[in-house]
Coordinates of C-alpha atoms and ligand atoms in Angstrom, one line a residue:
X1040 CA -29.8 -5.1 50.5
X1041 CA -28.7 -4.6 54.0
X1042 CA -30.7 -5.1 57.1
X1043 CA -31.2 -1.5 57.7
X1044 CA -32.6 -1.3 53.9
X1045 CA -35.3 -3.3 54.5
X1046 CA -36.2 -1.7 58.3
X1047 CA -36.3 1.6 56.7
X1048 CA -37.4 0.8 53.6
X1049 CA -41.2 2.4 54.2
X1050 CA -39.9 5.6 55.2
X1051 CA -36.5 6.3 52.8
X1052 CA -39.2 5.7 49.9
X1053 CA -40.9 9.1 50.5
X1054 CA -37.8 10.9 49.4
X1055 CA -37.0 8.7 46.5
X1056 CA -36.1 10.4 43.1
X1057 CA -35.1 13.9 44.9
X1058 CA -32.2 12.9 45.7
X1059 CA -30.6 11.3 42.7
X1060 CA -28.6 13.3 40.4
X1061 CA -29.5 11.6 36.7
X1062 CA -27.2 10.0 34.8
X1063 CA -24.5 10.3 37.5
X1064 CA -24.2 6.9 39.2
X1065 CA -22.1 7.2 42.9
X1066 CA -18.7 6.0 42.4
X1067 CA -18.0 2.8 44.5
X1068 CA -21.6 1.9 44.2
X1069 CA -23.5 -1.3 42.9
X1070 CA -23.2 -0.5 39.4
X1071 CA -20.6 0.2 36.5
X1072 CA -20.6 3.1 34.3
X1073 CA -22.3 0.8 31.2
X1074 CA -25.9 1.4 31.5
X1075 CA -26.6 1.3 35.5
X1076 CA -30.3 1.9 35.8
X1077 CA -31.4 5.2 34.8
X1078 CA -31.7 7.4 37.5
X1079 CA -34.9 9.6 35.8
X1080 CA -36.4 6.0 35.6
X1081 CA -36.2 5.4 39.0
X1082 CA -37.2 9.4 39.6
X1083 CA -40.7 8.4 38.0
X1084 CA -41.7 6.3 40.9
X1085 CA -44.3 8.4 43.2
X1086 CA -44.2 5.4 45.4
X1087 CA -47.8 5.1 45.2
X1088 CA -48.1 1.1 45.7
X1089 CA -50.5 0.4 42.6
X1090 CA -48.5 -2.2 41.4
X1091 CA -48.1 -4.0 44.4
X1092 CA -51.5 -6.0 43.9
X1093 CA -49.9 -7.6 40.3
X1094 CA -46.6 -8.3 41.3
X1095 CA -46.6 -12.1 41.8
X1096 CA -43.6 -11.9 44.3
X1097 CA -45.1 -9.5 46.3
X1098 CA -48.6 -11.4 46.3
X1099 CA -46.9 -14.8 47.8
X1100 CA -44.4 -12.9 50.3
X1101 CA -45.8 -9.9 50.7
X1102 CA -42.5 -8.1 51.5
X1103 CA -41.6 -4.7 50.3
X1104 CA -38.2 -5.8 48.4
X1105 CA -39.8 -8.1 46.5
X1106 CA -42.0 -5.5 45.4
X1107 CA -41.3 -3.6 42.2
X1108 CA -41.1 -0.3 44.3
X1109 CA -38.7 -2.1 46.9
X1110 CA -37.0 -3.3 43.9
X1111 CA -36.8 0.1 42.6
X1112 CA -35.7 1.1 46.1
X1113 CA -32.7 -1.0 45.8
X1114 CA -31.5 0.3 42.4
X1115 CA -31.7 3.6 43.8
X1116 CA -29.5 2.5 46.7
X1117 CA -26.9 1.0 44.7
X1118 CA -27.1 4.3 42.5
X1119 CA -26.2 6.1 45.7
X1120 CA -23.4 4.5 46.5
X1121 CA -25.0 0.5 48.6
X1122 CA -21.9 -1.9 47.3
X1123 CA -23.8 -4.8 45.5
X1124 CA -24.8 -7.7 47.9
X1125 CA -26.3 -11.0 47.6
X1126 CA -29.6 -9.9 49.4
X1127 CA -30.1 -7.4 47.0
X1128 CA -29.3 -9.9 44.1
X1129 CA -31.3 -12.4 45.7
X1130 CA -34.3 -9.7 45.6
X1131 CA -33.9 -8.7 41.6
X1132 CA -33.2 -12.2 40.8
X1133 CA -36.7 -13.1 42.3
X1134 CA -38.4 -11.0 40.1
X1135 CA -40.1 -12.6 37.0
X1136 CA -39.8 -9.6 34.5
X1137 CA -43.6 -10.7 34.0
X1138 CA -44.4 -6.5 33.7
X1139 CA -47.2 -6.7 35.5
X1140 CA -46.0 -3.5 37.1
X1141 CA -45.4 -1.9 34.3
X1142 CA -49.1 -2.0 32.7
X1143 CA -50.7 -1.2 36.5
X1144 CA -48.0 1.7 36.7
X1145 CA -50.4 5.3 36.3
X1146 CA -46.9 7.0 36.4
X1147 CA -45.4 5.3 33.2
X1148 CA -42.9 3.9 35.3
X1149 CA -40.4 1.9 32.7
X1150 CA -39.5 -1.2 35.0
X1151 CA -38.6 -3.5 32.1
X1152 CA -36.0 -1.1 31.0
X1153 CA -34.8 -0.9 34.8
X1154 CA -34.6 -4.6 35.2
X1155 CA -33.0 -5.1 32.3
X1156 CA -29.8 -2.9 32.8
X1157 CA -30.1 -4.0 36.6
X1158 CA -29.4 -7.7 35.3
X1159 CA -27.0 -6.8 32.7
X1160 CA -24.9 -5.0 35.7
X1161 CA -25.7 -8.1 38.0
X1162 CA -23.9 -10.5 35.4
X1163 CA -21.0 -8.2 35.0
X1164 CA -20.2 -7.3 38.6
X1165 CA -21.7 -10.1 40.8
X1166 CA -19.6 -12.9 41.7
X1167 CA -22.4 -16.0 41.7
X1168 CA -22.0 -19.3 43.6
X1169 CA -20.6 -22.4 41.8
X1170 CA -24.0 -24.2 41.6
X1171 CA -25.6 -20.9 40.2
X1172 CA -23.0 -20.6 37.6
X1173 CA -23.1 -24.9 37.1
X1174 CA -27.0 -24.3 36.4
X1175 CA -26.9 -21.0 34.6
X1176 CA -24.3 -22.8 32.4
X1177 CA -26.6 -25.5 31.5
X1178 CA -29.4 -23.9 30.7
X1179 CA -27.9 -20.8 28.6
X1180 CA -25.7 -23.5 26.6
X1181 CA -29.3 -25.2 25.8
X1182 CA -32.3 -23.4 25.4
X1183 CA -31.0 -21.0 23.2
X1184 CA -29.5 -23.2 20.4
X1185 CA -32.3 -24.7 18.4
X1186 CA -30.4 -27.7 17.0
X1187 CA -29.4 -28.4 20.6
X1188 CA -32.9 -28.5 21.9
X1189 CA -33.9 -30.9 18.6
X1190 CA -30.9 -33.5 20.1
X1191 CA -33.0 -33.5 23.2
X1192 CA -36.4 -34.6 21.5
X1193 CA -35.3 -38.2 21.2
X1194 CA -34.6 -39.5 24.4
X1195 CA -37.4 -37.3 25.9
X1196 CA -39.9 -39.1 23.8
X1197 CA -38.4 -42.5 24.9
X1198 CA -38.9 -41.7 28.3
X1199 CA -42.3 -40.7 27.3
X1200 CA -43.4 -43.3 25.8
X1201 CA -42.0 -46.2 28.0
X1202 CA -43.7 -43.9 31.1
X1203 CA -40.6 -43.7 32.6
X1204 CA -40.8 -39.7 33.3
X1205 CA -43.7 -40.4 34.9
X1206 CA -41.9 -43.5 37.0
X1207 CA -39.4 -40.9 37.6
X1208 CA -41.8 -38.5 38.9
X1209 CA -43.9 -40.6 41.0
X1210 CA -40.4 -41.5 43.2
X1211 CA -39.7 -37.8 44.0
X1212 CA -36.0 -38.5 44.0
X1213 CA -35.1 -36.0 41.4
X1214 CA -37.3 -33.4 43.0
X1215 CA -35.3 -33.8 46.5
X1216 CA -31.6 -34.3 44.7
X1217 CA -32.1 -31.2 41.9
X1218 CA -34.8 -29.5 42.1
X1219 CA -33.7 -27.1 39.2
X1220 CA -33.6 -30.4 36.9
X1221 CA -36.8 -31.9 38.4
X1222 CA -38.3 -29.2 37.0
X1223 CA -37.0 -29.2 33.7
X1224 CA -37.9 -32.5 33.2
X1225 CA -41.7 -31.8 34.3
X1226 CA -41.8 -29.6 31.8
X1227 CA -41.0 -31.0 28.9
X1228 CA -44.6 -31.3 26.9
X1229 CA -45.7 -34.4 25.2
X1230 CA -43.5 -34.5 22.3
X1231 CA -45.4 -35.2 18.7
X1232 CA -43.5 -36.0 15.2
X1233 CA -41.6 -33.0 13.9
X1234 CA -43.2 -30.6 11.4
X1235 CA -40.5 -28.9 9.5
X1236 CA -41.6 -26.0 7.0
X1237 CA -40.3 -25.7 3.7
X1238 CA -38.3 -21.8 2.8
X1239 CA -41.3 -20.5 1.0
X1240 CA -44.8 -21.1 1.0
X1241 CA -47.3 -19.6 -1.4
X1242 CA -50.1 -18.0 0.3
X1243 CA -53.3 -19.4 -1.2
X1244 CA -55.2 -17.2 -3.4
X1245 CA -54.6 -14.1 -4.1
X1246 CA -51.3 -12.4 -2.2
X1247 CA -51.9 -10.3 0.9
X1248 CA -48.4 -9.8 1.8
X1249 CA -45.2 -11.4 2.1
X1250 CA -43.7 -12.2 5.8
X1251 CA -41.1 -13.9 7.8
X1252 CA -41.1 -16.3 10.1
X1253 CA -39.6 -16.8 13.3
X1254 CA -39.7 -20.8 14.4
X1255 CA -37.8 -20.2 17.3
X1256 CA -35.9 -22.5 19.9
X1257 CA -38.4 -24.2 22.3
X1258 CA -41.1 -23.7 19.8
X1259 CA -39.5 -25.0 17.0
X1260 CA -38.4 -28.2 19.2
X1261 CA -41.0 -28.9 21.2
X1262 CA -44.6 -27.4 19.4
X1263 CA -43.4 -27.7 16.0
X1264 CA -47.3 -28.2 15.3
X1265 CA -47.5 -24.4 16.7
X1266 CA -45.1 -23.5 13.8
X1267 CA -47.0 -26.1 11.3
X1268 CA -50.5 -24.0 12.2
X1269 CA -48.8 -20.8 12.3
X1270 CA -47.8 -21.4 8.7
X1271 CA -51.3 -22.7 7.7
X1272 CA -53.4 -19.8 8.7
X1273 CA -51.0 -17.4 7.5
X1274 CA -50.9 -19.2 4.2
X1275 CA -54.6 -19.5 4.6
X1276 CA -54.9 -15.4 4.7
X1277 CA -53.3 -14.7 2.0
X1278 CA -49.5 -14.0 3.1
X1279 CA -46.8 -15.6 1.3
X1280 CA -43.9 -17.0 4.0
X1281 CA -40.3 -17.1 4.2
X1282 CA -39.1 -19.3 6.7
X1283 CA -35.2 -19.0 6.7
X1284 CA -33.6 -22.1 7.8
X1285 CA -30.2 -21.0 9.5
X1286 CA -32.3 -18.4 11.9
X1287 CA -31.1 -19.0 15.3
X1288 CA -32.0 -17.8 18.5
X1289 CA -34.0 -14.1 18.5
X1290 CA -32.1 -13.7 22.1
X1291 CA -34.6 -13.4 24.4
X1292 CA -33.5 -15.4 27.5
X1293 CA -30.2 -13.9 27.0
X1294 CA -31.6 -10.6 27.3
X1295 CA -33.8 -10.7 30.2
X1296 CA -31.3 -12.6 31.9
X1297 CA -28.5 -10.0 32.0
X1298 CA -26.5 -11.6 29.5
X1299 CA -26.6 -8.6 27.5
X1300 CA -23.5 -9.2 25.3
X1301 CA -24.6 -12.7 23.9
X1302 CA -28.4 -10.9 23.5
X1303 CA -26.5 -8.1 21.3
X1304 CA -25.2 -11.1 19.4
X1305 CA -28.2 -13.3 18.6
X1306 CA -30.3 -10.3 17.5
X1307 CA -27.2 -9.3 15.4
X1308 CA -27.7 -12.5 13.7
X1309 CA -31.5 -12.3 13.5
X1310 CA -31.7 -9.3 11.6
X1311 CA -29.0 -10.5 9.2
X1312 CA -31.2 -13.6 8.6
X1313 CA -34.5 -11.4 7.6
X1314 CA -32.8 -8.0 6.4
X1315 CA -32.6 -9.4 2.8
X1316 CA -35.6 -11.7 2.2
X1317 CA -37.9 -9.0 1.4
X1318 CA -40.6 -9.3 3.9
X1319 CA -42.9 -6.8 5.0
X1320 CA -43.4 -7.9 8.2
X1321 CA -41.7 -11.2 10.5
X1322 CA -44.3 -13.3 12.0
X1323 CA -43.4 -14.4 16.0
X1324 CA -45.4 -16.7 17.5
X1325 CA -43.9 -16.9 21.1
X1326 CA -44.7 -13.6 23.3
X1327 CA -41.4 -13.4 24.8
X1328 CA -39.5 -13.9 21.6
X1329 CA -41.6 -10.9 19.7
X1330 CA -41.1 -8.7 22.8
X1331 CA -37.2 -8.7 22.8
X1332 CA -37.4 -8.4 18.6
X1333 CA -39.7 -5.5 19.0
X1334 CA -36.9 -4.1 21.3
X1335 CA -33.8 -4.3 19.2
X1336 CA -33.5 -0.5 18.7
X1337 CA -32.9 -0.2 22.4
X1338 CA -30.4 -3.5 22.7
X1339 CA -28.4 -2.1 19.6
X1340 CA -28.5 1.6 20.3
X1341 CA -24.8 1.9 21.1
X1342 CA -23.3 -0.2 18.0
X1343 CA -23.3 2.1 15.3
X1344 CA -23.4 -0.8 12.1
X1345 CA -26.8 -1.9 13.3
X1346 CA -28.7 1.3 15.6
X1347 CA -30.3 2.0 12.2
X1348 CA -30.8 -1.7 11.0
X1349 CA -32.5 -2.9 14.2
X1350 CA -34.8 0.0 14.7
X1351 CA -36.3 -0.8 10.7
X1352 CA -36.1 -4.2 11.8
X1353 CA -38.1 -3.6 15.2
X1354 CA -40.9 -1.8 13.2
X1355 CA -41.4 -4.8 10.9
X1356 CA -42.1 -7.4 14.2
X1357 CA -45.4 -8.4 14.2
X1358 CA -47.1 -11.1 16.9
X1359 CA -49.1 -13.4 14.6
X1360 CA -52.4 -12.4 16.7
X1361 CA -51.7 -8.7 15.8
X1362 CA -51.3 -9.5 12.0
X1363 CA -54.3 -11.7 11.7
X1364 CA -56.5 -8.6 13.0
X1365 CA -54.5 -6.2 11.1
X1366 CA -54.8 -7.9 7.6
X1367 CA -58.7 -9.0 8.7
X1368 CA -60.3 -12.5 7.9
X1369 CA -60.9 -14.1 4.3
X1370 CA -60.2 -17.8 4.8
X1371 CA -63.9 -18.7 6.2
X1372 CA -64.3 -20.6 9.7
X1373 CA -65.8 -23.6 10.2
X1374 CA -67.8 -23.7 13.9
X1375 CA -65.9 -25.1 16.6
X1376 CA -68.5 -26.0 19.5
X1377 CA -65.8 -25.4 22.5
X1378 CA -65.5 -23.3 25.7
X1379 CA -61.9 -21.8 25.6
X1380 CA -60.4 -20.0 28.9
X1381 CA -57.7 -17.3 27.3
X1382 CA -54.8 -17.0 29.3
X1383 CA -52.5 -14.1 28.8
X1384 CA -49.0 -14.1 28.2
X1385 CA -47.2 -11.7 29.8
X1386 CA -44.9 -10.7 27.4
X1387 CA -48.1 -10.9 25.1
X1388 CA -50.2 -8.3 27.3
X1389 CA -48.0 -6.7 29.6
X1390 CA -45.1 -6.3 27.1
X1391 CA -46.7 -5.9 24.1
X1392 CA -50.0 -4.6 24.8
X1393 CA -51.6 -7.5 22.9
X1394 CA -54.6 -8.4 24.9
X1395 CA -57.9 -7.7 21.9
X1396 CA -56.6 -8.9 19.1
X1397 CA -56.6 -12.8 20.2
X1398 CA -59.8 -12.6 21.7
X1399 CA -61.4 -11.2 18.8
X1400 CA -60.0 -13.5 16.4
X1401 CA -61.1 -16.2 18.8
X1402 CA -64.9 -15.1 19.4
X1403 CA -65.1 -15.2 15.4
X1404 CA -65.2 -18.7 15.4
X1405 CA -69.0 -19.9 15.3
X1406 CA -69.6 -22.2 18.2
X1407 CA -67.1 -21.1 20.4
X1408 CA -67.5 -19.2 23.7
X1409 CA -64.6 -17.7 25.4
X1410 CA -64.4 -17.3 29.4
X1411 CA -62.0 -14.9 31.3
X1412 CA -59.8 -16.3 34.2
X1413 CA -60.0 -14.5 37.3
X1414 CA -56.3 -13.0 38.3
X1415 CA -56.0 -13.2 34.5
X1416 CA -52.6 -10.3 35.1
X1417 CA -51.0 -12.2 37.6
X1418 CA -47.9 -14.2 35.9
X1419 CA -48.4 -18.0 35.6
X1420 CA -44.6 -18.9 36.7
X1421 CA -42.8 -19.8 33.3
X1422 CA -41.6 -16.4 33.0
X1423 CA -38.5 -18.2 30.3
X1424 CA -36.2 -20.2 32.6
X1425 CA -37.7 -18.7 35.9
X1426 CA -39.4 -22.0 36.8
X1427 CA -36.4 -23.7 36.0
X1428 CA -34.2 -21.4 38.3
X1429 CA -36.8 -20.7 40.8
X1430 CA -38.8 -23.6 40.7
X1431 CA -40.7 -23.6 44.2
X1432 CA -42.3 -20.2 43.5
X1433 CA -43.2 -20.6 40.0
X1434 CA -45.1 -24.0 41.0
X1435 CA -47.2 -21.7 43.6
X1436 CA -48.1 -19.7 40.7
X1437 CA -48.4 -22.4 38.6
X1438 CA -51.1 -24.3 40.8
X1439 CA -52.7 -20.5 41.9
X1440 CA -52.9 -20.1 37.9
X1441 CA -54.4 -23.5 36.8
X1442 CA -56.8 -23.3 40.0
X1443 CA -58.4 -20.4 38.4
X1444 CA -58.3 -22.2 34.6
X1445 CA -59.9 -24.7 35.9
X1446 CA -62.7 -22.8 37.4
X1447 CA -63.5 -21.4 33.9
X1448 CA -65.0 -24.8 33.5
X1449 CA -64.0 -24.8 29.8
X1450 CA -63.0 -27.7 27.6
X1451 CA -59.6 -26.0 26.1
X1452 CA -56.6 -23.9 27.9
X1453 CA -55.4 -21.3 25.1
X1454 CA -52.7 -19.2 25.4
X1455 CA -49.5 -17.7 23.1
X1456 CA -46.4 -18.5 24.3
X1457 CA -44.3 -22.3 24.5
X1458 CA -43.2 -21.3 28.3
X1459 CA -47.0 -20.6 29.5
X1460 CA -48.6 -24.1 27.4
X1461 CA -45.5 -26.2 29.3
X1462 CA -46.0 -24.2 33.0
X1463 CA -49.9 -24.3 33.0
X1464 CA -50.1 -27.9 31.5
X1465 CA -47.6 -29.5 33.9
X1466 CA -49.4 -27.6 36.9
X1467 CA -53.2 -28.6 35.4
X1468 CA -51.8 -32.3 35.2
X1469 CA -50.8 -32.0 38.9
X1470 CA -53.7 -30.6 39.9
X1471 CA -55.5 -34.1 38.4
X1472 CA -57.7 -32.3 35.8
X1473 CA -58.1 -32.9 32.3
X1474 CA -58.1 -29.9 29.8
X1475 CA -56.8 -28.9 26.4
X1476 CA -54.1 -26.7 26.0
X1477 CA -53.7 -25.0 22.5
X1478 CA -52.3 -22.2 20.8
X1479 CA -54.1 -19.3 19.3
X1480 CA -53.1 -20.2 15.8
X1481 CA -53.9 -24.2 16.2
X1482 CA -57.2 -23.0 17.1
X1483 CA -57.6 -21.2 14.0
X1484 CA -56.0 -23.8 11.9
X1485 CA -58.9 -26.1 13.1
X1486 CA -61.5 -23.9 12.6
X1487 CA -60.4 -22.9 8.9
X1488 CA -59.8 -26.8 8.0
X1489 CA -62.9 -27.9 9.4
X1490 CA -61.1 -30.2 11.7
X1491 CA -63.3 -31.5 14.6
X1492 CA -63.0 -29.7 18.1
X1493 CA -61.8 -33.4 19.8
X1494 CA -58.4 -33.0 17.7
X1495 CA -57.9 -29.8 20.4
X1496 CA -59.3 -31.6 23.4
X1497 CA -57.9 -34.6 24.6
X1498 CA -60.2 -37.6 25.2
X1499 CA -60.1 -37.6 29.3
X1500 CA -58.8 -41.2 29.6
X1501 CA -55.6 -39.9 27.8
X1502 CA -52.9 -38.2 28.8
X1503 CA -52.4 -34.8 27.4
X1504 CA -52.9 -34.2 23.5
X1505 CA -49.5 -34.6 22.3
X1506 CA -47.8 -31.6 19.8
Ligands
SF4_1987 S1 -47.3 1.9 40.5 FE1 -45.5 2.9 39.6 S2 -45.2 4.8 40.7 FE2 -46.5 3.5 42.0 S3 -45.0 2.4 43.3 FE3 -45.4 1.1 41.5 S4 -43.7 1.6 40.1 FE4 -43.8 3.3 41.6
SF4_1988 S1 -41.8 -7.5 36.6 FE1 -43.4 -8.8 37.6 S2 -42.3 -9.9 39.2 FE2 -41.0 -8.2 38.6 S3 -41.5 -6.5 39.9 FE3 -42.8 -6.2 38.1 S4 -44.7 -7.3 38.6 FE4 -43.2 -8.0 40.1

């Protein structure tokens, strides 16, 4: 974006989407002929502002660009011919594809598909610096390769249990040499023992239906207790499980990242993995992981061996909270006396459309009362590798996010996605509170095996419950 952009930003929106031709992108211009952002998208915004109030950029700056209409501004500029800079970049790269817009939107305005050919064409046509590239390199050769991650948990529950992350911490010399890997390190939740899951599990009692599972990267190496609980309420509700053990990564970071090519490829995989295990539905248990699988048909439209294969594979996703309410309840619940503040995930709510279905499942556990958090739509920070790559703004969320848990005044955090439980946990620890953090499904699993609310809330002379 160039000065004059931003100066004249205000007025130039008024005649926004009159002027662009669809589907024919300026020669010369920001973008390629692969995808740019479509211009009938961008045609859709009336410019009316209502998103600006849930945009988490635009509510710590306040400036139009980091807006999503200022955003959408700028794709429309490079559609009219605006050579790709780094201010404009440096404006779509602060965005946490959180979606907020895109539920506040009254004109239906599809952001996340904007955003997500916007990054693709960023990766292809924008030269990064050297310590971008250094970091991107890390973390895409990590996070999504699950046996990767797994080599990690070892010397991260060293450090953990001789205290030394939290010597480490206390020093602040990480924080001022690499931010980016001060983060990362923050992050990391209290790692438990592994839980792996056999291939098959036989639902108990009398069969309901037959799913897959998705164990996923992070969740599979870090909250592999998430995945154990997963598995016991399913089994619990009468669904038999297949739990494929050479799945990989569902492509996810890739994807909303801009790494379009290596997405294609992991969901390629994916679909390979399920297509002939006979399951109805597969079971995702991480928001942003079930949001990307639920949009295969769109990633794989143009290759013409798996259009077909990833739309009927799209149709089968399922977010464990939707097929719980779906199927309805027959294992019996045991009360649970606990106050639970429900945070949304964005790629839960805002993605998904997934907001009823955990809170019923939740208020049907005798004993347990459920409170809202105020700003509930407003992104916590995680946002996948966002806190990682922008980790000053995403720890203002994080604290503005766990200030309002905290004033809940309930016993246990629960949300539905790995990236949320690590960003709200390391932000409520800051912050020098003590709370539970759970997943929807551990809370279930409690309640149907009777277990005692304090396995879900941590004694307060402890450190966090580990998982
Ligand atoms: S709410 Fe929708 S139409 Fe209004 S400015 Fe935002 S994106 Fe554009
Ligand atoms: S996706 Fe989230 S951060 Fe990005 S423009 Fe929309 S509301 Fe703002």
């Amino acid at each position: 974006m160039t000065n004059t952009s931003e100066q004249d930003a205000e007025g130039t929106l008024g005649e926004m989407g009159s002027i662009i031709d669809p589907g024919l992108p300026a020669p010369g211009g920001a973008f390629d002929e692969h995808h740019p952002p479509d211009a009938a998208l961008i045609g859709d915004c009336v410019h009316c502002g209502f998103c600006l109030p849930t945009c988490p950029t635009y509510v710590l700056w306040g400036e139009e660009m980091d807006s999503p209409r200022g955003r959408i501004y700028l794709m429309k500029e490079g559609l009219e011919g605006e050579p790709m800079s780094d201010s404009m970049v440096s404006h779509w790269d602060a965005c946490l594809g959180c979606m907020a817009c895109v539920t506040a939107c009254p004109s239906g305005v599809q952001y996340d598909t904007l955003i997500e050919q916007t990054r693709a064409q960023v990766e292809r046509n924008h030269e990064r610096s050297a310590k971008d590239k250094a970091l991107r390199g890390l973390v895409f050769s990590l996070f999504p390769y699950p046996r990767r991650l797994k080599l990690l948990r070892g010397p991260l529950r060293l450090l953990q249990k001789t205290g030394l992350d939290r010597a480490m911490r206390r020093t602040g010399l990480l924080d001022r040499m690499a931010p980016q890997l001060a983060a990362m390190e923050s992050l990391a939740p209290r790692l438990g023992k592994p839980q792996p899951l056999p291939p098959y599990i036989r639902a108990t009692g009398q069969r309901r239906a037959v799913v897959g599972l998705l164990t996923g990267c992070v969740q599979g190496a870090f909250f592999p207790g998430v995945n154990a609980a997963t598995a016991r309420v399913l089994q619990a509700e009468g669904c038999d499980l297949v739990v494929p053990k050479a799945q990989g990564c569902c492509g996810a970071l890739s994807v909303h990242n801009g790494r379009e090519p290596e997405g294609q490829d992991f969901a390629r995989r994916m679909i390979d993995t399920f297509e002939d295990s006979g399951v109805e539905q597969v079971v995702v248990n991480a928001a942003g992981c079930g949001s990307t699988m639920k949009d295969y048909a769109r990633l794989l439209e143009d290759d013409p061996s798996y259009a077909d294969r990833a739309k009927a594979f799209a149709e089968k996703v399922r977010d464990v909270a939707e097929i719980l309410d779906e199927l309805g309840t027959v294992a019996p619940r045991h009360p649970l006396d606990l106050t639970v503040a429900y945070h949304d995930a964005c790629h839960l709510a805002h993605a998904q459309g997934v907001r009823a279905q955990p809170r019923r499942l939740l208020e049907a556990i005798p004993g347990l009362e459920l409170r809202e958090v105020a700003e509930g739509e407003l992104c916590c920070g995680s946002a996948g590798v966002y806190n990682i790559m922008n980790p000053e703004p995403a720890r203002e969320l994080g604290e503005r996010k766990a200030a309002n848990i905290v004033a809940t005044g309930a016993e246990l955090l629960v949300t539905a996605n790995p990236g949320c439980l690590m960003q709200v946990t390391s932000a409520i620890e800051r912050s020098g509170h003590s709370m539970g953090m759970a997943h929807t499904v551990e809370v279930l699993d409690a309640s149907i095996r009777g277990a005692p609310a304090t396995t879900l809330v941590p004694d307060p002379s402890s450190h966090s419950r580990e998982i």
